[in-house]
PDB file of C-alpha atoms and ligand atoms in Angstrom:
ATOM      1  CA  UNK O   1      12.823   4.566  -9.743  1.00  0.00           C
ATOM      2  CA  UNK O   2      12.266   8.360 -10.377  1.00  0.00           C
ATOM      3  CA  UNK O   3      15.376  10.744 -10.757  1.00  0.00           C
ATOM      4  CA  UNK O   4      13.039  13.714  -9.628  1.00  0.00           C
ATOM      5  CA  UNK O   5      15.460  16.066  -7.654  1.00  0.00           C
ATOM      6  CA  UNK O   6      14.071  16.186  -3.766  1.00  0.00           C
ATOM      7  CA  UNK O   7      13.463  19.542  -2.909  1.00  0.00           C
ATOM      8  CA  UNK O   8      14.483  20.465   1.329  1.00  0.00           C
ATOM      9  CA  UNK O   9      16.275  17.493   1.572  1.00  0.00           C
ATOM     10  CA  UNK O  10      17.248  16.740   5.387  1.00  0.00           C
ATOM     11  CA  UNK O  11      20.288  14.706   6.186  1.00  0.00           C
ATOM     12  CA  UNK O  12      19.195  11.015   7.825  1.00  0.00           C
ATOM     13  CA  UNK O  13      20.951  12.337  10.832  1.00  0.00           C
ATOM     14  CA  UNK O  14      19.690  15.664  11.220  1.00  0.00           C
ATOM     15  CA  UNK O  15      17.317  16.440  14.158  1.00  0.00           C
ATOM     16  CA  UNK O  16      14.445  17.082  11.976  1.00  0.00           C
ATOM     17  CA  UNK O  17      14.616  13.580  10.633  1.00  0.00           C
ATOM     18  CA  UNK O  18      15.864  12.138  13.747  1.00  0.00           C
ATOM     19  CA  UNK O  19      11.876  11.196  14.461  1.00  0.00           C
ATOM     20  CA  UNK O  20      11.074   9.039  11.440  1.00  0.00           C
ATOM     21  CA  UNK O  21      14.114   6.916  11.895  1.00  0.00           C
ATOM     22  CA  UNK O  22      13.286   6.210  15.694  1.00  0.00           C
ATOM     23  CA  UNK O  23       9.458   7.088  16.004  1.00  0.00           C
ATOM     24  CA  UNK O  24       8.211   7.594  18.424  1.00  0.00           C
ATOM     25  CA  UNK O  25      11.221   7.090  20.905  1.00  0.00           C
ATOM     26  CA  UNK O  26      14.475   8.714  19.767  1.00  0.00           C
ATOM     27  CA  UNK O  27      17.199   6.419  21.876  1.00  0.00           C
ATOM     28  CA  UNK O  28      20.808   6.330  21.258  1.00  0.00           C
ATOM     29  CA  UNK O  29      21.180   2.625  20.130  1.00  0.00           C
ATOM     30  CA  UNK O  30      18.415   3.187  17.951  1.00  0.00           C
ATOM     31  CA  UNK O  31      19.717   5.861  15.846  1.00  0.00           C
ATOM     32  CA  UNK O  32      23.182   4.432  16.057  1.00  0.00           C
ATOM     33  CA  UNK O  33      21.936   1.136  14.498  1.00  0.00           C
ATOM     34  CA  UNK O  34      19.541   2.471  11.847  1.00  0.00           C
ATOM     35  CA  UNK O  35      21.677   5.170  10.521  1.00  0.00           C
ATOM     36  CA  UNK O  36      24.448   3.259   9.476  1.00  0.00           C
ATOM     37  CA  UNK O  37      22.704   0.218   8.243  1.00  0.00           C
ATOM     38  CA  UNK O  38      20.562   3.549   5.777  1.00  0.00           C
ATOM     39  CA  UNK O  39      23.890   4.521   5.407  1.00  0.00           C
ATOM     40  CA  UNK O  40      25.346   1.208   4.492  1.00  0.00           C
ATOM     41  CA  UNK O  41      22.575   1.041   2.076  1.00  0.00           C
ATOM     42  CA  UNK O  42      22.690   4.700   0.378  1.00  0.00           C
ATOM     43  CA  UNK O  43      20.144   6.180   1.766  1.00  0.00           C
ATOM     44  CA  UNK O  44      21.162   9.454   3.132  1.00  0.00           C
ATOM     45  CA  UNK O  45      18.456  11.903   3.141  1.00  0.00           C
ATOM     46  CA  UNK O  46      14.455  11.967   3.245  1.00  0.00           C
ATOM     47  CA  UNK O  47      12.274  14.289   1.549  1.00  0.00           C
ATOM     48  CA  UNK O  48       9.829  16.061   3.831  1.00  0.00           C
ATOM     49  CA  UNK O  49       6.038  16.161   2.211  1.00  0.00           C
ATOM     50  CA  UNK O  50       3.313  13.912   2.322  1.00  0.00           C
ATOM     51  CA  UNK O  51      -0.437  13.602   3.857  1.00  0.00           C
ATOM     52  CA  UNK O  52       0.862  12.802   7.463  1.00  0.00           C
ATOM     53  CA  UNK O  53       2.270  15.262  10.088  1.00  0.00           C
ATOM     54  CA  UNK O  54       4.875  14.484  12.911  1.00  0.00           C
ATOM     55  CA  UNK O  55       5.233  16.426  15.673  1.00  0.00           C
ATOM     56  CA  UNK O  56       8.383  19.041  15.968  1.00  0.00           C
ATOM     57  CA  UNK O  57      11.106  17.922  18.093  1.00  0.00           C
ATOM     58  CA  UNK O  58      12.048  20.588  20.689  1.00  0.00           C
ATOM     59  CA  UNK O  59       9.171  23.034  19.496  1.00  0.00           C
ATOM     60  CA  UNK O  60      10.596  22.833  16.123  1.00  0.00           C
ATOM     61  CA  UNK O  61       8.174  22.546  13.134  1.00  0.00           C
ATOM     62  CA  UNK O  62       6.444  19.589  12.169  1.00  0.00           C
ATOM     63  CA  UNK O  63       7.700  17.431   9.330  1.00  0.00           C
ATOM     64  CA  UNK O  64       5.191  16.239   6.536  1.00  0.00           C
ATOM     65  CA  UNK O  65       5.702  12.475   5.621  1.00  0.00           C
ATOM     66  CA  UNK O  66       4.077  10.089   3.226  1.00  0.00           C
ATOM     67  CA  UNK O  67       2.011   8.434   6.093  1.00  0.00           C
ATOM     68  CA  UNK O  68       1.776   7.182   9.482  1.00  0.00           C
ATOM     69  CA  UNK O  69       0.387   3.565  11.059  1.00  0.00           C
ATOM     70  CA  UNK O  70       0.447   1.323  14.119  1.00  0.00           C
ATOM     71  CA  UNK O  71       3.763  -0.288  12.901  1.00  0.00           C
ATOM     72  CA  UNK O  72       5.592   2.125  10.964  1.00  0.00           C
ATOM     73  CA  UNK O  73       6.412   5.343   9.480  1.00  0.00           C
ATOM     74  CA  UNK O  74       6.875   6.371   5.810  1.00  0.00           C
ATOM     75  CA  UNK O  75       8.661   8.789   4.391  1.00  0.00           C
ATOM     76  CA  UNK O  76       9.929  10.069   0.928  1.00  0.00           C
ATOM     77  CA  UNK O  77      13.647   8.991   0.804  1.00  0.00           C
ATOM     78  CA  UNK O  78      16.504   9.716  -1.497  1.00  0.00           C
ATOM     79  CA  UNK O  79      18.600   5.796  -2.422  1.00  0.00           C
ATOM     80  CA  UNK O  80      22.109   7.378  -4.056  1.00  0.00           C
ATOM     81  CA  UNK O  81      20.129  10.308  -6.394  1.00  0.00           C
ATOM     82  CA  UNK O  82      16.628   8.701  -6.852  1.00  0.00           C
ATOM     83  CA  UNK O  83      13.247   8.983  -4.882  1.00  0.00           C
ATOM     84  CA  UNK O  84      11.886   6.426  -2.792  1.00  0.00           C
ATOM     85  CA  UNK O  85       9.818   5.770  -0.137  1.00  0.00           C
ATOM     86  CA  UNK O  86      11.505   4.697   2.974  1.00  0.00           C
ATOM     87  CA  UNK O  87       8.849   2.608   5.896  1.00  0.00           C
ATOM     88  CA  UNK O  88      10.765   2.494   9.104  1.00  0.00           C
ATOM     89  CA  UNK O  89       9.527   0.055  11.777  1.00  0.00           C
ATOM     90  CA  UNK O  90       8.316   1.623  14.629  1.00  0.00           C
ATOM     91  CA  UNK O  91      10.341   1.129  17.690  1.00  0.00           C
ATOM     92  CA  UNK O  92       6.988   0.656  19.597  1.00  0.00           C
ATOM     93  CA  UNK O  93       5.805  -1.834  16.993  1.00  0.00           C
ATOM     94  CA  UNK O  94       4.465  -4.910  17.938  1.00  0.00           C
ATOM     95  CA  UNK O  95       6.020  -6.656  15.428  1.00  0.00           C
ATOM     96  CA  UNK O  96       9.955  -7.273  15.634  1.00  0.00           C
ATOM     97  CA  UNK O  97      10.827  -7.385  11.626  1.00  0.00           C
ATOM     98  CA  UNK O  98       9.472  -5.976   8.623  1.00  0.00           C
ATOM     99  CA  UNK O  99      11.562  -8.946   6.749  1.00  0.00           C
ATOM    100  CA  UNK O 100       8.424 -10.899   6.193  1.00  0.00           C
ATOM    101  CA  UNK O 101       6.252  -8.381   5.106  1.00  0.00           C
ATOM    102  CA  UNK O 102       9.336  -7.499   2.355  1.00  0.00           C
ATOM    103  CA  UNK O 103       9.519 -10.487   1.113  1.00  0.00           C
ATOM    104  CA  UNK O 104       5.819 -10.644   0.758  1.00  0.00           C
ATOM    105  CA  UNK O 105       5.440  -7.536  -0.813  1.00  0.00           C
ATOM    106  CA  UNK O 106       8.644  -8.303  -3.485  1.00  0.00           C
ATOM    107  CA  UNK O 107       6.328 -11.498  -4.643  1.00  0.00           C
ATOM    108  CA  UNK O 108       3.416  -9.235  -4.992  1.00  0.00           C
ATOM    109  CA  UNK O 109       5.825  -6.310  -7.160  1.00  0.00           C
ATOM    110  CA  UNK O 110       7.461  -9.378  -8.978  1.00  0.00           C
ATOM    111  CA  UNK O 111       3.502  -9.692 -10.151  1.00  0.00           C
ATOM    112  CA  UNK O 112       2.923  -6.314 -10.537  1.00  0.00           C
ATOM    113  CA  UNK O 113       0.729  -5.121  -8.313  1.00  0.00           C
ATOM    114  CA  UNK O 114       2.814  -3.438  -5.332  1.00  0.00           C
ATOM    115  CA  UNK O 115       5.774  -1.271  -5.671  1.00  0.00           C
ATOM    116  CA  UNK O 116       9.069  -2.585  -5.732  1.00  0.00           C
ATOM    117  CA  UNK O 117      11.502  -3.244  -2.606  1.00  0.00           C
ATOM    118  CA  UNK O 118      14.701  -2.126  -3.095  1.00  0.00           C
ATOM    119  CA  UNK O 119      16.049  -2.745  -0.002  1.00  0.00           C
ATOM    120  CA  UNK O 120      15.300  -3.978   3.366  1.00  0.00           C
ATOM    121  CA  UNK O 121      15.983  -5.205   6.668  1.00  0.00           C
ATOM    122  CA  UNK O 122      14.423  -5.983  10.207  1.00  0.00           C
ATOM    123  CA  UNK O 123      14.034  -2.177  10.739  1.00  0.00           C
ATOM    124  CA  UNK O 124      13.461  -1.265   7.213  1.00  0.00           C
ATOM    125  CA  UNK O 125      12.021  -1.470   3.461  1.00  0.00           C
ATOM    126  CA  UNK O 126      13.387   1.051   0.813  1.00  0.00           C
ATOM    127  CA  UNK O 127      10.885   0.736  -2.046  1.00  0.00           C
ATOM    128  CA  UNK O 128       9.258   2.469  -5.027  1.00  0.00           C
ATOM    129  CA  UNK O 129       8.139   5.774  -4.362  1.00  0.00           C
ATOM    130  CA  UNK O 130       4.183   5.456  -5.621  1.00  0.00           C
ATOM    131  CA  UNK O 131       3.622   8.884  -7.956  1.00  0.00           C
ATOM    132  CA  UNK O 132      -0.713   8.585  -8.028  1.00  0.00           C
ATOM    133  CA  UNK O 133      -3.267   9.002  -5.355  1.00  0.00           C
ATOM    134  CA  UNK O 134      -5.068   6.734  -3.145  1.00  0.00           C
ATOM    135  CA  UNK O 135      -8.507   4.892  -3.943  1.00  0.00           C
ATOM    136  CA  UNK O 136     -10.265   7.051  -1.070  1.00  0.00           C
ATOM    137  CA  UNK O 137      -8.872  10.698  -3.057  1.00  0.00           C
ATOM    138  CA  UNK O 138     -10.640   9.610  -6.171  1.00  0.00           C
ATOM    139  CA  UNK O 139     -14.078   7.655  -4.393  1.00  0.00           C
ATOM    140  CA  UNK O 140     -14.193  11.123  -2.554  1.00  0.00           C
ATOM    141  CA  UNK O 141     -13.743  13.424  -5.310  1.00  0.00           C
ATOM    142  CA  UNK O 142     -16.737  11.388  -7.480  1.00  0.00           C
ATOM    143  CA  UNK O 143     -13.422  10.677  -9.959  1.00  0.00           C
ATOM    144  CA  UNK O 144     -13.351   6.501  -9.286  1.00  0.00           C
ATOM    145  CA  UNK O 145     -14.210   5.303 -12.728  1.00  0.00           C
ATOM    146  CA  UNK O 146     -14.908   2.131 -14.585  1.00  0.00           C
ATOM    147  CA  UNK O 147     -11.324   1.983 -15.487  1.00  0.00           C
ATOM    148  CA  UNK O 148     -10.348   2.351 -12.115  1.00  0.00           C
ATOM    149  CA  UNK O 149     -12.770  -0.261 -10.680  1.00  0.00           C
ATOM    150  CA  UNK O 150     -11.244  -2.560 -13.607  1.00  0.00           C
ATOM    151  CA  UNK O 151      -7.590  -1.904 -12.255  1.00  0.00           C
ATOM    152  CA  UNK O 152      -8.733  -2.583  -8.758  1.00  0.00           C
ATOM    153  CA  UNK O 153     -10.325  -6.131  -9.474  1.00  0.00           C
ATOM    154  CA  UNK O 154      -7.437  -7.190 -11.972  1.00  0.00           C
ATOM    155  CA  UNK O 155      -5.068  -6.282  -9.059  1.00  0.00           C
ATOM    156  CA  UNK O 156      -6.729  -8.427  -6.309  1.00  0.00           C
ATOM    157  CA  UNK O 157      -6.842 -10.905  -9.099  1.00  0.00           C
ATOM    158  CA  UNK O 158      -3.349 -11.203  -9.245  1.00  0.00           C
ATOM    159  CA  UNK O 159      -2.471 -11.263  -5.355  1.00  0.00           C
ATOM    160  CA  UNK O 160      -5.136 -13.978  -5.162  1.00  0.00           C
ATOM    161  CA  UNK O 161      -3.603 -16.085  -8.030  1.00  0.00           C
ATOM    162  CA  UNK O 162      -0.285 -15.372  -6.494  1.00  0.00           C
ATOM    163  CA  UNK O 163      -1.697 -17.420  -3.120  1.00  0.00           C
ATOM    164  CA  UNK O 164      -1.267 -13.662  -0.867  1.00  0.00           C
ATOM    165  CA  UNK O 165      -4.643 -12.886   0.591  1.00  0.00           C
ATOM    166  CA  UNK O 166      -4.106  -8.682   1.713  1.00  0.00           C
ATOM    167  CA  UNK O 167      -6.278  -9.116   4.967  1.00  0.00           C
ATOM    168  CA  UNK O 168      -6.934  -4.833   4.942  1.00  0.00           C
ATOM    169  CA  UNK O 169      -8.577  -5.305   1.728  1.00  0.00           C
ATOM    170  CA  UNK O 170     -11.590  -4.523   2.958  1.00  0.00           C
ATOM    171  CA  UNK O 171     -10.784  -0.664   3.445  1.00  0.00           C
ATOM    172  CA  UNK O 172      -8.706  -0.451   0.374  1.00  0.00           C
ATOM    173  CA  UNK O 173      -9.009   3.600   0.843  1.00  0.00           C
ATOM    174  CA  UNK O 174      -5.207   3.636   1.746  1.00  0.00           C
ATOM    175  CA  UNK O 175      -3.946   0.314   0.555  1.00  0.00           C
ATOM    176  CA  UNK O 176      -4.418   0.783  -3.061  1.00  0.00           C
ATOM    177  CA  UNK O 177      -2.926   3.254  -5.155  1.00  0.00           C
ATOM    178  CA  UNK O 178      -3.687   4.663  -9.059  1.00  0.00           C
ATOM    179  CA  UNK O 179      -0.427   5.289 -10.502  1.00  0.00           C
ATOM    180  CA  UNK O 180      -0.450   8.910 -12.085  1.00  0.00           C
ATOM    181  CA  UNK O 181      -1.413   8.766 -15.920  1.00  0.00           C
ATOM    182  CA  UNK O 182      -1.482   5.056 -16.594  1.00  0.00           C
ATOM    183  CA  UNK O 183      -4.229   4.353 -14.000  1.00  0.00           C
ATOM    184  CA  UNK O 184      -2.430   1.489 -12.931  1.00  0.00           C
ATOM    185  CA  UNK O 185      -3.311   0.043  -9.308  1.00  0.00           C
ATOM    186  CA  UNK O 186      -1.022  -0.704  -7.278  1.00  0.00           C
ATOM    187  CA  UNK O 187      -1.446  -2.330  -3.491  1.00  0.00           C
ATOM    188  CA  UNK O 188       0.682  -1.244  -0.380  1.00  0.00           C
ATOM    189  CA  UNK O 189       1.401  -2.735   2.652  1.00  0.00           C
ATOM    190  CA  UNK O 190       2.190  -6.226   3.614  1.00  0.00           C
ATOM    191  CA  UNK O 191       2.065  -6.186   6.968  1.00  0.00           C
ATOM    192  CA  UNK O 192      -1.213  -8.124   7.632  1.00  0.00           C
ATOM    193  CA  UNK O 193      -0.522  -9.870   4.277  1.00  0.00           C
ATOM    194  CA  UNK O 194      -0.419 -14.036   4.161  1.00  0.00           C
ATOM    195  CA  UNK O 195       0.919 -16.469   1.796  1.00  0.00           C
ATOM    196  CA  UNK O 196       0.059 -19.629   0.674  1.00  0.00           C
ATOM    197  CA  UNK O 197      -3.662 -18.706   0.816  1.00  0.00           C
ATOM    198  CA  UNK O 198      -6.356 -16.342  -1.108  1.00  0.00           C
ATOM    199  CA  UNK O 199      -9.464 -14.624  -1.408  1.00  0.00           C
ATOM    200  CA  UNK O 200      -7.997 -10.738  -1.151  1.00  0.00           C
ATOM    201  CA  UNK O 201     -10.598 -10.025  -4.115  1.00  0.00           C
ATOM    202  CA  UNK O 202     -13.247 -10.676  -1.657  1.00  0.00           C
ATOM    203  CA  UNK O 203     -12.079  -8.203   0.661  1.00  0.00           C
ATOM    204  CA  UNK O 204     -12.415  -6.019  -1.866  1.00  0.00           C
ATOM    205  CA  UNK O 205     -15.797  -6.890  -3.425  1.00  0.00           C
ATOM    206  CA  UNK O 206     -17.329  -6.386  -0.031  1.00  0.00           C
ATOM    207  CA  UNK O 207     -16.377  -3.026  -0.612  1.00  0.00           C
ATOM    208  CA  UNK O 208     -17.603  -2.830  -3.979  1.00  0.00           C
ATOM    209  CA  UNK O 209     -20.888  -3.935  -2.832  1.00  0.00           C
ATOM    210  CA  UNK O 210     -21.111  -1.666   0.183  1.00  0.00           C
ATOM    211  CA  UNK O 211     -20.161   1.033  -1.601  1.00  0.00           C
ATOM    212  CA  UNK O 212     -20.731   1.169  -5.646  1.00  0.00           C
ATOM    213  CA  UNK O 213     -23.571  -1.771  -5.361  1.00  0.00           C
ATOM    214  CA  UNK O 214     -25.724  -1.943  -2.521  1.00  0.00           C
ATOM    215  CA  UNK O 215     -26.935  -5.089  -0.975  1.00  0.00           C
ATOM    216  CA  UNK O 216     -30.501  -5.132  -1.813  1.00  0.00           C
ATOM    217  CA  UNK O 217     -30.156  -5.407  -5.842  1.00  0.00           C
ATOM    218  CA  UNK O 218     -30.680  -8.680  -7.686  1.00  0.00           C
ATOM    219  CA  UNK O 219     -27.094  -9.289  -8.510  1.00  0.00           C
ATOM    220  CA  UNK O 220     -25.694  -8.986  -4.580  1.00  0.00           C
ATOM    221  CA  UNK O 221     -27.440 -11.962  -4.225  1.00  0.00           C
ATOM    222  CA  UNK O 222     -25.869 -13.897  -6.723  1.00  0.00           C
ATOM    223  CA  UNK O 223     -22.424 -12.032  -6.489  1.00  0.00           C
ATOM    224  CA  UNK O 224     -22.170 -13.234  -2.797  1.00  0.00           C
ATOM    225  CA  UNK O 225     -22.517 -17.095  -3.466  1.00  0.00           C
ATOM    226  CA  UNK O 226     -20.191 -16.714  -6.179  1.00  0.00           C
ATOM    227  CA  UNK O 227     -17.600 -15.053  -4.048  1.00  0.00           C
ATOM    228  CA  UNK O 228     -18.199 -18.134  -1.335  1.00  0.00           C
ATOM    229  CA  UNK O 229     -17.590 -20.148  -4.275  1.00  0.00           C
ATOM    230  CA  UNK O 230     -14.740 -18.415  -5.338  1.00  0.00           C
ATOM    231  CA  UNK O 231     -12.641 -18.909  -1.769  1.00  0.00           C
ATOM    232  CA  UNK O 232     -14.101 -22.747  -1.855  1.00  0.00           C
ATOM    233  CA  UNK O 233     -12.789 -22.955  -5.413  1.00  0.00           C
ATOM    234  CA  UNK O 234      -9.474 -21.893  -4.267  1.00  0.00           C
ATOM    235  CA  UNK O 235      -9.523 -18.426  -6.442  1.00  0.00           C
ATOM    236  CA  UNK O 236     -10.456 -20.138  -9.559  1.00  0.00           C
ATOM    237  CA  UNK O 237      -9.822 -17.583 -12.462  1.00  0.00           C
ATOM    238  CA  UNK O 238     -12.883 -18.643 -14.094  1.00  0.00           C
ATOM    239  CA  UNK O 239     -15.023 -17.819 -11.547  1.00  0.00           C
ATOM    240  CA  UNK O 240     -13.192 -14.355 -10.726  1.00  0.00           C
ATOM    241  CA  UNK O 241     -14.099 -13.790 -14.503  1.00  0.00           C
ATOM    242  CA  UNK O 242     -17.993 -14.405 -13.874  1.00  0.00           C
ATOM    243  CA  UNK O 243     -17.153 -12.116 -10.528  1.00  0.00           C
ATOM    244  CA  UNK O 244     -15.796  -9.356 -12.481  1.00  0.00           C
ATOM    245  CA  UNK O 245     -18.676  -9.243 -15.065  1.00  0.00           C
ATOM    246  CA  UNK O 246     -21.168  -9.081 -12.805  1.00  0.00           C
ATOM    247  CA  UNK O 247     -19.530  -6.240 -10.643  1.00  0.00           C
ATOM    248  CA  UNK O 248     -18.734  -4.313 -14.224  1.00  0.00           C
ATOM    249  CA  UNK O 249     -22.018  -4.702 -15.318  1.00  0.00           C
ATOM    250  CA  UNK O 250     -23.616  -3.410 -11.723  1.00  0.00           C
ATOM    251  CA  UNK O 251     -21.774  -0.454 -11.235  1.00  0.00           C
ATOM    252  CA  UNK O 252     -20.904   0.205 -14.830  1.00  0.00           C
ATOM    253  CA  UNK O 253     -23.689  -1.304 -17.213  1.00  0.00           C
ATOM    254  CA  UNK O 254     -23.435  -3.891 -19.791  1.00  0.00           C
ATOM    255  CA  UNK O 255     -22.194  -2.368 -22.538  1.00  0.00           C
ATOM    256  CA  UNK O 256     -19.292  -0.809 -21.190  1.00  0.00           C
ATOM    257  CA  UNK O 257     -17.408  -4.323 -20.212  1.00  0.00           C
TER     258      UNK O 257
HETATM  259  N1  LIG A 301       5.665   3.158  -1.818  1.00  0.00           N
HETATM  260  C1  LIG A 301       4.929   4.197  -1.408  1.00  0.00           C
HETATM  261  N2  LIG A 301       4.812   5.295  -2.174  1.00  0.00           N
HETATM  262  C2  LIG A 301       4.047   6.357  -1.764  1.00  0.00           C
HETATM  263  N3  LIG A 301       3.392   6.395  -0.583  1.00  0.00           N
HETATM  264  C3  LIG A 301       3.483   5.331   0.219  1.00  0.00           C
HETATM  265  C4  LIG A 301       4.247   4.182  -0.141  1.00  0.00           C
HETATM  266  N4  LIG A 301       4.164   3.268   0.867  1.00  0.00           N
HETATM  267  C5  LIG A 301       3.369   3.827   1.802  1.00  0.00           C
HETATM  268  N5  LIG A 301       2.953   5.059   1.424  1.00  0.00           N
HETATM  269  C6  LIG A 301       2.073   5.959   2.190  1.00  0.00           C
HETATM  270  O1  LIG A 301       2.251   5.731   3.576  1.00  0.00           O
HETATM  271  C7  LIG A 301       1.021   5.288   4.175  1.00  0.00           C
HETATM  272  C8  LIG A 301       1.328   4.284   5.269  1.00  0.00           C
HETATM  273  O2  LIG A 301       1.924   3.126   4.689  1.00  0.00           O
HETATM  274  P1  LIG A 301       1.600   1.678   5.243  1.00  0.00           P
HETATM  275  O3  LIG A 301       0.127   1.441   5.200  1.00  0.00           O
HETATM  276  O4  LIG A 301       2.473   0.733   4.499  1.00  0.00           O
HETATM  277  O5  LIG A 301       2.090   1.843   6.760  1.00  0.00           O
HETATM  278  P2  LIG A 301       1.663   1.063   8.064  1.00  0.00           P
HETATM  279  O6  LIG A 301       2.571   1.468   9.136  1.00  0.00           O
HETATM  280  O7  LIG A 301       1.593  -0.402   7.748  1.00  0.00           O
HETATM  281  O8  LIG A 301       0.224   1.618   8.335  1.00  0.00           O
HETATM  282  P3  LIG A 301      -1.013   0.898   9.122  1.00  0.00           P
HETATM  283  O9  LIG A 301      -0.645   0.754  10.553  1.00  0.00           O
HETATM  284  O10 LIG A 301      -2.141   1.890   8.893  1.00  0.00           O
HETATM  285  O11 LIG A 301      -1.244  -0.423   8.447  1.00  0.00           O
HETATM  286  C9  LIG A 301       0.211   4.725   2.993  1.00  0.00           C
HETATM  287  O12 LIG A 301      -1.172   4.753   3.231  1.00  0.00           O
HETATM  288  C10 LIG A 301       0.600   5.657   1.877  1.00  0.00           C
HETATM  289  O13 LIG A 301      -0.143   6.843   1.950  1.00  0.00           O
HETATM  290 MG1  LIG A 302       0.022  -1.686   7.847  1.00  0.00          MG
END
């Protein structure tokens, strides 16, 4: 956790923030139930900032948060004095608990590869605030280097060796983060995530080769019956290691493995 102070902070229960506790319908029993069990929990105010924009209630202005999807909202969140980011189940999700995706995500943070869950509940996860960019900020910019592609393979490494196959893999443009300074990947969101299986590094290979590789080159070829291999072979790590050299040495060259 980070003990940066959170500038504009607006009280959980203050109109402004009214709309990421209850997005996108603001009802009574909803914002009875979630504020006190935030409450209960010590999480009192978010932070407003982020890529994503809510609308204003009541013409007011809109409120910057961390990002929006089809099941939930995130937003930057104070636990007691430190900043997190707070998801908050939709309450037109089509999913009735974020419990499973929690516990999914604390196996994948326990392996270091997805930020930590503080707390959590059907309606809820309080986690790690993620200081770094996304994969798409740095593909975009020209900036995703060898060290990056390294941290994104060792990463899907690990969730595949942990038996959690991330099924959005495939666009990893939101779902994986570079922590700030040490590079360090890290991959969000759980919610299409499923245990007791693998193969979330070839999610992300396809990427690799639609994007860094191509799929006319001599080593697609190859690569691809390796990674059908690979999900046969249950995730073996000796095969991810033959996977890895050949991406490093496509996109990167040979010496710099
Ligand atoms: N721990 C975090 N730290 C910083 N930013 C985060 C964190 N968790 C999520 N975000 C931001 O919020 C966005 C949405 O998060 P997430 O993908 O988990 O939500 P979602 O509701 O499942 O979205 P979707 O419907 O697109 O799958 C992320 O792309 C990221 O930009
Ligand atoms: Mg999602």
């Amino acid at each position: 956790m980070r003990s940066d102070p959170c500038m504009d902070k607006v009280y959980i229960g203050d109109s402004r923030a009214l709309i990421t506790i209850c997005y996108p319908r603001i009802e009574p029993d909803c914002v009875r139930r979630r504020l006190s069990a935030l409450e209960a929990h010590g999480v009192q105010y978010i932070c407003p900032g982020g890529r994503s924009i809510l609308p204003a209630l009541h013409g007011g202005e809109p409120l910057r948060i961390l990002g929006k999807g089809h099941l939930s909202v995130v937003v930057k969140a104070l636990l007691d004095n430190e900043i997190v980011a707070l998801k908050i189940r939709r309450t037109d999700s089509k999913k009735p608990s974020l419990i499973e995706e929690a516990h999914l995500q604390e196996k994948a943070s326990i392996a270091g590869v997805a930020p930590r869950p503080y707390v959590y509940e059907k309606d809820f996860i309080v986690m790690e605030y993620v200081e770094g960019d996304p994969l798409i900020h740095y593909f975009e910019k020209g900036m995703f280097t060898a060290k990056h592609l390294r941290e994104l393979l060792e990463a899907s490494w690990i969730l595949d060796s942990i038996g959690i196959l991330h099924r959005e893999l495939t666009r990893p443009h939101y779902h994986v983060y570079f922590k700030d300074f040490s590079f360090k990947a890290l991959i969000l969101d759980y919610d299409s995530a499923i245990l007791g299986t693998c193969g979330s590094l070839n999610k992300v290979a396809s990427w690799i080769i639609r994007n860094l590789i191509g799929f006319r080159t001599k080593n697609t070829e190859g690569l691809v019956k390796l990674l059908s291999r690979y999900r046969k072979e249950r995730c073996s790590k000796e095969i991810y290691n033959e996977i890895r050299s050949i991406i490093l040495t496509s996109v990167v060259g040979p010496e710099d493995d």
